[in-house]
DNA sequence: GAGTCTATGTTACAATAATAACAAGTTTAA
DNA sequence: TTAAACTTGTTATTATTGTAACATAGACTC
């Protein structure tokens, strides 16, 4: 099957396409061209056509892509046709915000359990999500057959907690801690590093600034 | 100057190196090798040496890198030696979490102003940050000479607000909205798309799952 | 229904990034 | 002081990603 050798770079763009198709569909648009898409998602039109072509001929020459059928195709490809249950580990500032964050809106994802050590919230329901004590994590993850975990614990305990969720059979971790956690290669980690993003922005900004100065000088 | 042609991929890794050097310094370590670093930050040791070499010869053969001097070098390179003031636009769930998020801890960044339209929080101070009304945004951004903005507004108004901050002279936007905003090419955008990250993770997970099945079958 | 127009899918090319390999300094130990 | 061990910096190689170009299939017009 062709889908087994989708380039990483392509795979990362699929959700972006998917979301914009959703938007077009909601707006009642029937067809869309790669150029139009390119403008909206800021990806070169040739890249878009190339990305799509890995999945076969999804469009029609001289016409473009049919919004509904393309949307349906990506829905299936991105597993958006079935609900994915995930767990949130660490209900601090960021964790709380993610509980409220509407992953479910354009995304068929639900946070079905949260875990923390703080006695004042364990046993309660936060933003419609039950919060369990970390002691019960392994059991709950197994029972609920949760394969994906959002990690928002303090970095001090990040590796320790990671080991635990891996033992519980988790296969994917969305890692919000600044640490690069160690996992067996059957487990996939996606890092979201807020500080990094900001620092990178500052770094590039400064470079640009200097260039501008040169131009002026 | 060599620093003007640092590859993008390298630049994105600099903050990761910086943070780990910080950790090593705090732990009192004197020296570190590329292999050791590689293990901690999950980047190939050759890649690390290559990355570093863009900035000149930072290490010593047969010895490794001196933690303190490397840290000092990156501190300067990443502009961590001076405080960067940023503004937060949109004080919703995520915005609130980011106000509490400790950017300042290992990062010399401070959120010095926040903006929103909600009358119940404008004029108040949230997590030690004054919240202004969106109507005063352009003025405040200019007065406070803020060049970087964290964008956490509803996607509906994302482009509109973007235009405004750009007019106010902002040069970098950390975009948390799922929309790919349009800016002049003097402005840099760094996208942080939480839904995307999660979807990408789900996508890859599914592919791996299928592969495993094949292996078993 | 023939001709023009349009936008895909693909092929060829260019740029960027990652990895491997190793020569050349430095350290360390004897 | 010498040699073995180590680790960088760099060069050569490979892999990945992005962009350009265009032939081709199909849509649209009259």
Short mmCIF file of C-alpha atoms (C1' of nucleotides) in Angstrom, two decimals:
data_model
loop_
_atom_site.label_atom_id
_atom_site.label_comp_id
_atom_site.label_asym_id
_atom_site.label_seq_id
_atom_site.Cartn_x
_atom_site.Cartn_y
_atom_site.Cartn_z
CA UNK A 1 0.00 0.00 0.00
CA UNK A 2 1.23 3.42 -0.96
CA UNK A 3 0.32 4.98 2.38
CA UNK A 4 3.14 3.16 4.16
CA UNK A 5 5.77 5.47 2.65
CA UNK A 6 4.19 8.85 3.11
CA UNK A 7 6.99 11.34 3.81
CA UNK A 8 7.05 12.73 7.28
CA UNK A 9 6.80 16.29 6.01
CA UNK A 10 3.68 15.41 4.07
CA UNK A 11 2.03 13.66 7.00
CA UNK A 12 2.50 16.72 9.16
CA UNK A 13 0.63 18.83 6.64
CA UNK A 14 -2.37 16.55 6.30
CA UNK A 15 -4.23 17.94 9.33
CA UNK A 16 -3.78 21.44 7.97
CA UNK A 17 -5.37 20.47 4.69
CA UNK A 18 -8.08 18.59 6.50
CA UNK A 19 -9.04 21.55 8.59
CA UNK A 20 -9.26 23.92 5.66
CA UNK A 21 -11.36 21.44 3.72
CA UNK A 22 -13.68 21.38 6.68
CA UNK A 23 -13.92 25.14 6.51
CA UNK A 24 -14.64 25.06 2.77
CA UNK A 25 -17.29 22.40 3.24
CA UNK A 26 -18.99 24.44 5.95
CA UNK A 27 -18.94 27.42 3.64
CA UNK A 28 -20.71 25.32 1.03
CA UNK A 29 -17.89 25.31 -1.48
CA UNK A 30 -18.03 22.51 -4.04
CA UNK A 31 -14.58 22.54 -5.55
CA UNK A 32 -11.14 23.82 -4.78
CA UNK A 33 -7.87 24.11 -6.68
CA UNK A 34 -4.37 23.52 -5.40
CA UNK A 35 -3.58 27.20 -5.93
CA UNK A 36 -6.53 28.25 -3.84
CA UNK A 37 -5.56 25.84 -1.09
CA UNK A 38 -1.96 27.00 -1.30
CA UNK A 39 -2.98 30.55 -0.61
CA UNK A 40 -5.03 29.61 2.42
CA UNK A 41 -2.66 27.21 4.13
CA UNK A 42 0.59 28.87 3.04
CA UNK A 43 2.01 25.82 1.35
CA UNK A 44 3.25 25.88 -2.25
CA UNK A 45 0.66 24.57 -4.70
CA UNK A 46 3.13 22.12 -6.21
CA UNK A 47 3.82 20.75 -2.77
CA UNK A 48 0.11 20.30 -2.18
CA UNK A 49 -0.37 18.42 -5.43
CA UNK A 50 2.64 16.30 -4.63
CA UNK A 51 1.33 15.58 -1.14
CA UNK A 52 -2.06 14.56 -2.48
CA UNK A 53 -0.57 12.41 -5.21
CA UNK A 54 0.96 10.06 -2.64
CA UNK A 55 -2.58 8.91 -2.01
CA UNK A 56 -3.42 8.48 -5.68
CA UNK A 57 -5.31 10.69 -8.09
CA UNK A 58 -7.68 12.60 -5.86
CA UNK A 59 -8.48 15.45 -8.22
CA UNK A 60 -9.59 16.01 -11.76
CA UNK A 61 -7.48 17.78 -14.34
CA UNK A 62 -8.98 21.03 -15.45
CA UNK A 63 -11.36 21.01 -12.51
CA UNK A 64 -9.54 20.74 -9.22
CA UNK A 65 -10.62 18.77 -6.18
CA UNK A 66 -14.13 18.00 -5.07
CA UNK A 67 -14.33 19.37 -1.54
CA UNK A 68 -16.68 16.76 -0.13
CA UNK A 69 -14.94 13.70 -1.48
CA UNK A 70 -11.51 15.02 -0.57
CA UNK A 71 -12.78 15.77 2.91
CA UNK A 72 -14.22 12.29 3.21
CA UNK A 73 -10.94 10.79 2.06
CA UNK A 74 -8.88 12.70 4.60
CA UNK A 75 -11.38 12.03 7.33
CA UNK A 76 -10.74 8.36 6.88
CA UNK A 77 -7.00 8.71 6.35
CA UNK A 78 -6.61 10.78 9.48
CA UNK A 79 -8.78 8.43 11.51
CA UNK A 80 -11.27 11.19 12.10
CA UNK A 81 -14.14 8.85 11.34
CA UNK A 82 -13.86 7.30 14.76
CA UNK A 83 -13.55 8.85 18.19
CA UNK A 84 -10.10 8.76 19.75
CA UNK A 85 -9.95 8.76 23.52
CA UNK A 86 -6.92 10.33 25.11
CA UNK A 87 -5.85 10.98 28.68
CA UNK A 88 -4.35 14.08 30.19
CA UNK A 89 -1.60 13.56 32.73
CA UNK A 90 -0.90 16.53 34.96
CA UNK A 91 -3.71 18.98 35.67
CA UNK A 92 -1.80 22.19 36.28
CA UNK A 93 -2.18 25.51 34.51
CA UNK A 94 -1.63 24.18 31.06
CA UNK A 95 -3.43 20.94 31.74
CA UNK A 96 -6.50 22.82 32.82
CA UNK A 97 -6.48 24.91 29.70
CA UNK A 98 -6.22 21.81 27.56
CA UNK A 99 -9.20 20.28 29.35
CA UNK A 100 -11.20 23.31 28.27
CA UNK A 101 -9.62 23.43 24.86
CA UNK A 102 -12.09 22.19 22.34
CA UNK A 103 -10.20 19.36 20.72
CA UNK A 104 -13.50 17.83 19.83
CA UNK A 105 -14.74 20.62 17.64
CA UNK A 106 -12.99 19.87 14.37
CA UNK A 107 -11.22 16.88 15.75
CA UNK A 108 -12.74 13.58 16.74
CA UNK A 109 -10.79 13.47 19.96
CA UNK A 110 -12.00 13.36 23.53
CA UNK A 111 -10.09 13.66 26.75
CA UNK A 112 -11.75 10.87 28.67
CA UNK A 113 -9.60 10.87 31.79
CA UNK A 114 -7.18 13.10 33.63
CA UNK A 115 -4.60 12.27 36.26
CA UNK A 116 -2.86 14.23 38.98
CA UNK A 117 -1.44 13.84 42.47
CA UNK A 118 -3.12 16.87 44.02
CA UNK A 119 -5.67 15.57 46.53
CA UNK A 120 -7.95 18.58 46.13
CA UNK A 121 -8.82 17.75 42.54
CA UNK A 122 -8.51 13.97 42.40
CA UNK A 123 -11.91 12.39 42.52
CA UNK A 124 -13.55 15.49 41.10
CA UNK A 125 -14.72 16.31 37.62
CA UNK A 126 -12.95 19.15 35.84
CA UNK A 127 -14.49 20.51 32.66
CA UNK A 128 -16.53 17.28 32.34
CA UNK A 129 -13.44 15.11 32.68
CA UNK A 130 -12.96 12.83 35.70
CA UNK A 131 -9.67 13.39 37.49
CA UNK A 132 -8.08 10.29 38.98
CA UNK A 133 -5.14 10.01 41.29
CA UNK A 134 -1.84 9.17 39.66
CA UNK A 135 -1.80 5.97 41.71
CA UNK A 136 -4.72 4.70 39.65
CA UNK A 137 -3.26 5.78 36.33
CA UNK A 138 -1.90 2.47 35.11
CA UNK A 139 -5.12 0.70 35.90
CA UNK A 140 -7.36 3.31 34.32
CA UNK A 141 -5.26 3.58 31.18
CA UNK A 142 -5.50 -0.19 30.70
CA UNK A 143 -9.20 -0.43 31.53
CA UNK A 144 -10.10 2.47 29.25
CA UNK A 145 -7.67 1.17 26.61
CA UNK A 146 -6.18 4.59 26.16
CA UNK A 147 -3.30 4.69 23.69
CA UNK A 148 -2.55 8.39 23.65
CA UNK A 149 -1.56 10.62 26.52
CA UNK A 150 -1.07 14.36 26.80
CA UNK A 151 1.82 14.94 29.15
CA UNK A 152 1.63 18.19 31.14
CA UNK A 153 3.50 17.28 34.31
CA UNK A 154 6.43 19.17 35.87
CA UNK A 155 9.65 18.25 34.05
CA UNK A 156 11.07 16.88 37.27
CA UNK A 157 8.77 13.88 37.10
CA UNK A 158 8.39 13.72 33.32
CA UNK A 159 10.56 10.68 32.69
CA UNK A 160 9.19 8.79 35.64
CA UNK A 161 5.59 9.36 34.58
CA UNK A 162 6.52 8.53 30.99
CA UNK A 163 7.83 5.14 32.04
CA UNK A 164 4.59 4.46 33.83
CA UNK A 165 2.30 5.33 30.93
CA UNK A 166 4.48 3.29 28.59
CA UNK A 167 4.13 0.30 30.91
CA UNK A 168 0.38 0.85 30.79
CA UNK A 169 0.50 0.31 27.03
CA UNK A 170 0.36 3.87 25.77
CA UNK A 171 1.64 4.17 22.19
CA UNK A 172 1.72 7.93 21.66
CA UNK A 173 2.66 10.86 23.86
CA UNK A 174 2.01 14.53 23.22
CA UNK A 175 4.82 15.91 25.32
CA UNK A 176 4.39 19.44 26.66
CA UNK A 177 7.32 19.20 29.05
CA UNK A 178 10.56 20.82 27.92
CA UNK A 179 12.38 17.52 28.44
CA UNK A 180 13.11 15.12 25.62
CA UNK A 181 11.75 11.98 27.17
CA UNK A 182 13.14 8.52 26.52
CA UNK A 183 10.75 5.86 25.25
CA UNK A 184 11.01 2.48 23.53
CA UNK A 185 10.82 2.82 19.75
CA UNK A 186 7.35 1.36 19.65
CA UNK A 187 6.13 4.56 21.26
CA UNK A 188 5.87 7.81 19.35
CA UNK A 189 6.50 11.16 20.98
CA UNK A 190 5.36 14.49 19.60
CA UNK A 191 7.00 17.42 21.36
CA UNK A 192 5.23 20.72 21.90
CA UNK A 193 7.66 23.09 23.46
CA UNK A 194 6.19 26.51 24.08
CA UNK A 195 9.37 28.07 25.36
CA UNK A 196 11.22 26.75 22.34
CA UNK A 197 8.80 28.23 19.90
CA UNK A 198 9.09 31.60 21.54
CA UNK A 199 12.87 31.45 21.66
CA UNK A 200 13.08 30.42 18.05
CA UNK A 201 10.88 33.34 17.15
CA UNK A 202 13.08 35.73 19.10
CA UNK A 203 16.18 34.27 17.49
CA UNK A 204 14.90 34.68 13.94
CA UNK A 205 13.55 38.09 14.71
CA UNK A 206 16.91 39.26 15.83
CA UNK A 207 18.59 37.93 12.69
CA UNK A 208 16.07 39.70 10.52
CA UNK A 209 16.53 42.85 12.52
CA UNK A 210 20.25 42.81 11.91
CA UNK A 211 19.79 42.26 8.21
CA UNK A 212 17.46 45.21 8.04
CA UNK A 213 20.07 47.34 9.75
CA UNK A 214 22.59 46.28 7.14
CA UNK A 215 20.23 47.20 4.37
CA UNK A 216 19.70 50.60 5.90
CA UNK A 217 23.38 51.17 6.59
CA UNK B 1 29.18 37.04 9.59
CA UNK B 2 28.65 33.30 9.68
CA UNK B 3 25.48 33.57 11.73
CA UNK B 4 23.52 34.97 8.82
CA UNK B 5 23.32 31.59 7.11
CA UNK B 6 22.40 29.32 9.97
CA UNK B 7 20.12 26.62 8.58
CA UNK B 8 16.56 26.78 9.75
CA UNK B 9 16.71 23.26 11.16
CA UNK B 10 19.75 24.19 13.22
CA UNK B 11 18.18 27.36 14.57
CA UNK B 12 15.17 25.44 15.79
CA UNK B 13 17.42 23.17 17.80
CA UNK B 14 19.38 25.93 19.52
CA UNK B 15 16.88 26.49 22.31
CA UNK B 16 16.90 22.78 23.07
CA UNK B 17 20.65 22.77 23.44
CA UNK B 18 20.48 25.94 25.49
CA UNK B 19 18.04 24.49 27.95
CA UNK B 20 20.02 21.34 28.48
CA UNK B 21 23.19 23.34 29.01
CA UNK B 22 21.33 25.27 31.65
CA UNK B 23 20.44 22.03 33.32
CA UNK B 24 24.04 20.81 33.21
CA UNK B 25 25.29 24.10 34.59
CA UNK B 26 22.83 23.93 37.47
CA UNK B 27 23.99 20.40 38.17
CA UNK B 28 27.54 21.71 38.41
CA UNK B 29 28.87 19.85 35.37
CA UNK B 30 32.04 21.29 33.89
CA UNK B 31 32.24 19.61 30.51
CA UNK B 32 30.01 17.77 28.10
CA UNK B 33 30.58 15.79 24.91
CA UNK B 34 28.44 15.77 21.80
CA UNK B 35 27.55 12.14 22.46
CA UNK B 36 26.33 12.95 25.93
CA UNK B 37 24.27 15.85 24.63
CA UNK B 38 22.93 13.69 21.84
CA UNK B 39 21.60 11.19 24.30
CA UNK B 40 19.85 13.84 26.36
CA UNK B 41 18.25 15.91 23.62
CA UNK B 42 17.66 13.06 21.16
CA UNK B 43 19.60 14.60 18.33
CA UNK B 44 22.39 12.74 16.53
CA UNK B 45 25.84 13.66 17.85
CA UNK B 46 27.12 14.44 14.36
CA UNK B 47 24.21 16.80 13.86
CA UNK B 48 25.04 18.54 17.12
CA UNK B 49 28.68 18.99 16.16
CA UNK B 50 27.62 20.26 12.79
CA UNK B 51 25.13 22.66 14.36
CA UNK B 52 27.74 24.03 16.73
CA UNK B 53 30.35 24.36 14.01
CA UNK B 54 28.24 26.95 12.20
CA UNK B 55 29.20 29.26 15.04
CA UNK B 56 32.89 28.45 14.91
CA UNK B 57 35.02 26.10 16.98
CA UNK B 58 33.22 26.02 20.32
CA UNK B 59 34.77 22.85 21.70
CA UNK B 60 38.13 21.23 22.23
CA UNK B 61 39.18 18.01 20.55
CA UNK B 62 39.63 15.15 22.94
CA UNK B 63 37.85 17.12 25.65
CA UNK B 64 34.38 18.18 24.56
CA UNK B 65 32.63 21.43 25.34
CA UNK B 66 33.03 23.60 28.39
CA UNK B 67 29.52 23.90 29.81
CA UNK B 68 29.82 27.43 31.15
CA UNK B 69 31.35 29.02 28.11
CA UNK B 70 29.02 27.20 25.75
CA UNK B 71 26.08 28.34 27.86
CA UNK B 72 27.33 31.90 27.80
CA UNK B 73 27.74 31.76 24.06
CA UNK B 74 24.22 30.50 23.47
CA UNK B 75 22.79 32.94 25.96
CA UNK B 76 24.08 35.73 23.83
CA UNK B 77 23.25 34.10 20.53
CA UNK B 78 19.68 33.45 21.60
CA UNK B 79 19.28 36.95 23.01
CA UNK B 80 18.72 35.55 26.45
CA UNK B 81 21.02 38.14 27.94
CA UNK B 82 18.35 40.79 27.71
CA UNK B 83 14.71 40.75 28.69
CA UNK B 84 12.21 40.42 25.86
CA UNK B 85 8.80 41.88 26.43
CA UNK B 86 5.90 40.25 24.65
CA UNK B 87 2.16 40.80 24.64
CA UNK B 88 -0.63 38.28 24.84
CA UNK B 89 -3.65 38.92 22.65
CA UNK B 90 -6.76 37.02 23.64
CA UNK B 91 -7.22 36.06 27.27
CA UNK B 92 -9.36 32.94 26.97
CA UNK B 93 -8.64 29.48 28.31
CA UNK B 94 -5.34 29.07 26.62
CA UNK B 95 -4.38 32.69 27.06
CA UNK B 96 -4.92 32.46 30.77
CA UNK B 97 -2.76 29.36 31.00
CA UNK B 98 0.00 31.11 29.11
CA UNK B 99 -0.17 34.06 31.50
CA UNK B 100 0.54 31.62 34.29
CA UNK B 101 3.04 29.65 32.27
CA UNK B 102 6.46 30.44 33.51
CA UNK B 103 8.17 31.67 30.39
CA UNK B 104 10.49 33.63 32.55
CA UNK B 105 12.02 30.72 34.38
CA UNK B 106 14.63 29.53 31.89
CA UNK B 107 13.71 32.12 29.34
CA UNK B 108 14.31 35.81 29.58
CA UNK B 109 10.82 36.63 28.41
CA UNK B 110 8.06 38.54 30.12
CA UNK B 111 4.46 38.99 29.14
CA UNK B 112 4.12 42.67 29.89
CA UNK B 113 0.62 43.29 28.55
CA UNK B 114 -2.48 41.37 27.63
CA UNK B 115 -5.45 42.37 25.49
CA UNK B 116 -9.03 41.25 25.24
CA UNK B 117 -12.51 42.54 24.47
CA UNK B 118 -14.27 41.07 27.51
CA UNK B 119 -15.30 43.96 29.74
CA UNK B 120 -15.10 41.88 32.92
CA UNK B 121 -11.33 41.43 32.67
CA UNK B 122 -10.19 44.54 30.83
CA UNK B 123 -8.69 47.00 33.25
CA UNK B 124 -7.83 44.24 35.71
CA UNK B 125 -4.57 42.49 36.42
CA UNK B 126 -4.42 38.77 35.64
CA UNK B 127 -1.46 36.78 36.95
CA UNK B 128 0.46 40.05 37.42
CA UNK B 129 -0.21 41.15 33.86
CA UNK B 130 -2.38 44.18 33.10
CA UNK B 131 -5.23 43.43 30.72
CA UNK B 132 -6.14 46.22 28.32
CA UNK B 133 -9.09 46.50 26.03
CA UNK B 134 -8.45 45.58 22.42
CA UNK B 135 -9.31 49.16 21.48
CA UNK B 136 -6.14 50.30 23.20
CA UNK B 137 -3.98 47.59 21.68
CA UNK B 138 -2.32 49.54 18.92
CA UNK B 139 -1.46 52.37 21.22
CA UNK B 140 -0.10 50.16 23.98
CA UNK B 141 1.96 48.03 21.61
CA UNK B 142 3.61 51.16 20.24
CA UNK B 143 4.15 52.82 23.60
CA UNK B 144 5.60 49.69 25.15
CA UNK B 145 7.57 49.00 21.97
CA UNK B 146 6.45 45.40 21.89
CA UNK B 147 7.68 43.46 18.88
CA UNK B 148 6.36 40.01 19.68
CA UNK B 149 2.80 38.95 20.25
CA UNK B 150 1.26 35.68 21.36
CA UNK B 151 -1.97 35.25 19.47
CA UNK B 152 -4.67 33.30 21.30
CA UNK B 153 -7.85 34.80 19.89
CA UNK B 154 -10.76 32.90 18.32
CA UNK B 155 -9.90 31.97 14.73
CA UNK B 156 -12.84 34.02 13.51
CA UNK B 157 -11.03 37.26 14.33
CA UNK B 158 -7.47 35.97 13.88
CA UNK B 159 -6.71 37.70 10.59
CA UNK B 160 -8.35 40.94 11.62
CA UNK B 161 -6.38 41.10 14.87
CA UNK B 162 -3.22 40.11 13.02
CA UNK B 163 -3.58 43.05 10.68
CA UNK B 164 -3.91 45.32 13.64
CA UNK B 165 -0.82 44.12 15.49
CA UNK B 166 1.17 44.27 12.27
CA UNK B 167 0.11 47.88 11.84
CA UNK B 168 1.29 48.52 15.37
CA UNK B 169 4.77 47.43 14.35
CA UNK B 170 4.87 43.89 15.67
CA UNK B 171 7.57 41.79 13.99
CA UNK B 172 6.88 38.30 15.31
CA UNK B 173 3.71 36.39 16.07
CA UNK B 174 3.40 33.16 17.99
CA UNK B 175 0.18 31.95 16.45
CA UNK B 176 -1.94 29.58 18.50
CA UNK B 177 -4.96 29.86 16.25
CA UNK B 178 -5.49 27.03 13.78
CA UNK B 179 -5.55 29.53 10.92
CA UNK B 180 -2.54 30.26 8.76
CA UNK B 181 -2.56 34.00 9.00
CA UNK B 182 -1.39 36.32 6.24
CA UNK B 183 1.35 38.82 7.08
CA UNK B 184 3.84 40.96 5.15
CA UNK B 185 7.16 39.19 4.75
CA UNK B 186 8.84 41.47 7.24
CA UNK B 187 6.82 39.73 9.93
CA UNK B 188 7.62 36.23 11.11
CA UNK B 189 4.96 33.79 12.21
CA UNK B 190 5.57 30.72 14.32
CA UNK B 191 2.57 28.39 14.35
CA UNK B 192 1.68 26.29 17.36
CA UNK B 193 -1.23 24.14 16.42
CA UNK B 194 -2.33 21.87 19.23
CA UNK B 195 -5.00 20.07 17.24
CA UNK B 196 -2.52 19.43 14.48
CA UNK B 197 0.01 17.91 16.79
CA UNK B 198 -2.56 15.57 18.19
CA UNK B 199 -3.87 14.59 14.78
CA UNK B 200 -0.38 13.97 13.47
CA UNK B 201 0.27 11.74 16.44
CA UNK B 202 -2.92 9.79 15.80
CA UNK B 203 -2.05 9.46 12.14
CA UNK B 204 1.41 8.07 12.77
CA UNK B 205 0.15 5.83 15.51
CA UNK B 206 -2.30 4.24 13.16
CA UNK B 207 0.39 3.63 10.55
CA UNK B 208 2.63 2.03 13.11
CA UNK B 209 -0.23 -0.09 14.34
CA UNK B 210 -0.80 -1.44 10.85
CA UNK B 211 2.88 -2.18 10.41
CA UNK B 212 2.92 -4.13 13.64
CA UNK B 213 -0.04 -6.15 12.47
CA UNK B 214 1.83 -7.02 9.32
CA UNK B 215 4.81 -8.17 11.32
CA UNK B 216 2.59 -10.37 13.42
CA UNK B 217 0.62 -11.75 10.48
"C1'" DG C 1 -19.03 18.31 -30.86
"C1'" DA C 2 -14.71 20.68 -31.86
"C1'" DG C 3 -11.56 23.74 -29.93
"C1'" DT C 4 -9.85 26.35 -26.08
"C1'" DC C 5 -8.84 26.59 -21.51
"C1'" DT C 6 -7.74 24.86 -16.97
"C1'" DA C 7 -5.51 22.50 -13.29
"C1'" DT C 8 -3.88 18.04 -12.26
"C1'" DG C 9 -0.23 14.49 -11.73
"C1'" DT C 10 4.38 13.62 -12.57
"C1'" DT C 11 9.00 14.07 -13.86
"C1'" DA C 12 13.17 16.53 -13.49
"C1'" DC C 13 15.84 19.60 -10.79
"C1'" DA C 14 17.46 22.26 -6.80
"C1'" DA C 15 17.95 23.04 -2.03
"C1'" DT C 16 18.11 21.60 2.50
"C1'" DA C 17 19.12 18.33 6.09
"C1'" DA C 18 21.00 14.19 8.22
"C1'" DT C 19 24.48 10.80 8.72
"C1'" DA C 20 28.85 8.56 8.29
"C1'" DA C 21 33.71 8.68 8.31
"C1'" DC C 22 37.94 10.28 9.61
"C1'" DA C 23 42.04 13.35 10.09
"C1'" DA C 24 43.79 16.25 13.48
"C1'" DG C 25 44.25 18.22 17.97
"C1'" DT C 26 44.04 17.31 23.30
"C1'" DT C 27 43.92 14.95 27.16
"C1'" DT C 28 45.27 11.39 30.18
"C1'" DA C 29 48.00 7.85 32.05
"C1'" DA C 30 52.12 5.45 32.46
"C1'" DT D 1 57.90 12.16 27.41
"C1'" DT D 2 55.48 9.04 24.79
"C1'" DA D 3 51.65 6.57 23.36
"C1'" DA D 4 46.92 5.32 23.73
"C1'" DA D 5 42.36 7.07 24.09
"C1'" DC D 6 39.23 10.46 23.18
"C1'" DT D 7 36.36 13.87 20.80
"C1'" DT D 8 36.08 17.61 17.88
"C1'" DG D 9 35.49 19.87 13.27
"C1'" DT D 10 35.00 18.92 8.61
"C1'" DT D 11 34.45 16.62 4.35
"C1'" DA D 12 32.02 13.38 1.63
"C1'" DT D 13 27.79 10.92 1.07
"C1'" DT D 14 23.10 9.98 1.31
"C1'" DA D 15 18.35 11.07 2.26
"C1'" DT D 16 14.70 14.08 2.41
"C1'" DT D 17 12.13 17.97 1.05
"C1'" DG D 18 10.71 21.72 -1.90
"C1'" DT D 19 10.09 23.96 -6.42
"C1'" DA D 20 9.63 24.35 -11.27
"C1'" DA D 21 7.96 22.80 -15.59
"C1'" DC D 22 4.96 20.63 -18.54
"C1'" DA D 23 2.40 16.94 -20.91
"C1'" DT D 24 -2.08 15.33 -20.41
"C1'" DA D 25 -6.84 14.56 -19.20
"C1'" DG D 26 -10.84 16.55 -18.60
"C1'" DA D 27 -14.06 20.72 -18.25
"C1'" DC D 28 -16.21 24.43 -20.47
"C1'" DT D 29 -17.78 27.39 -24.44
"C1'" DC D 30 -19.98 28.30 -28.50
#
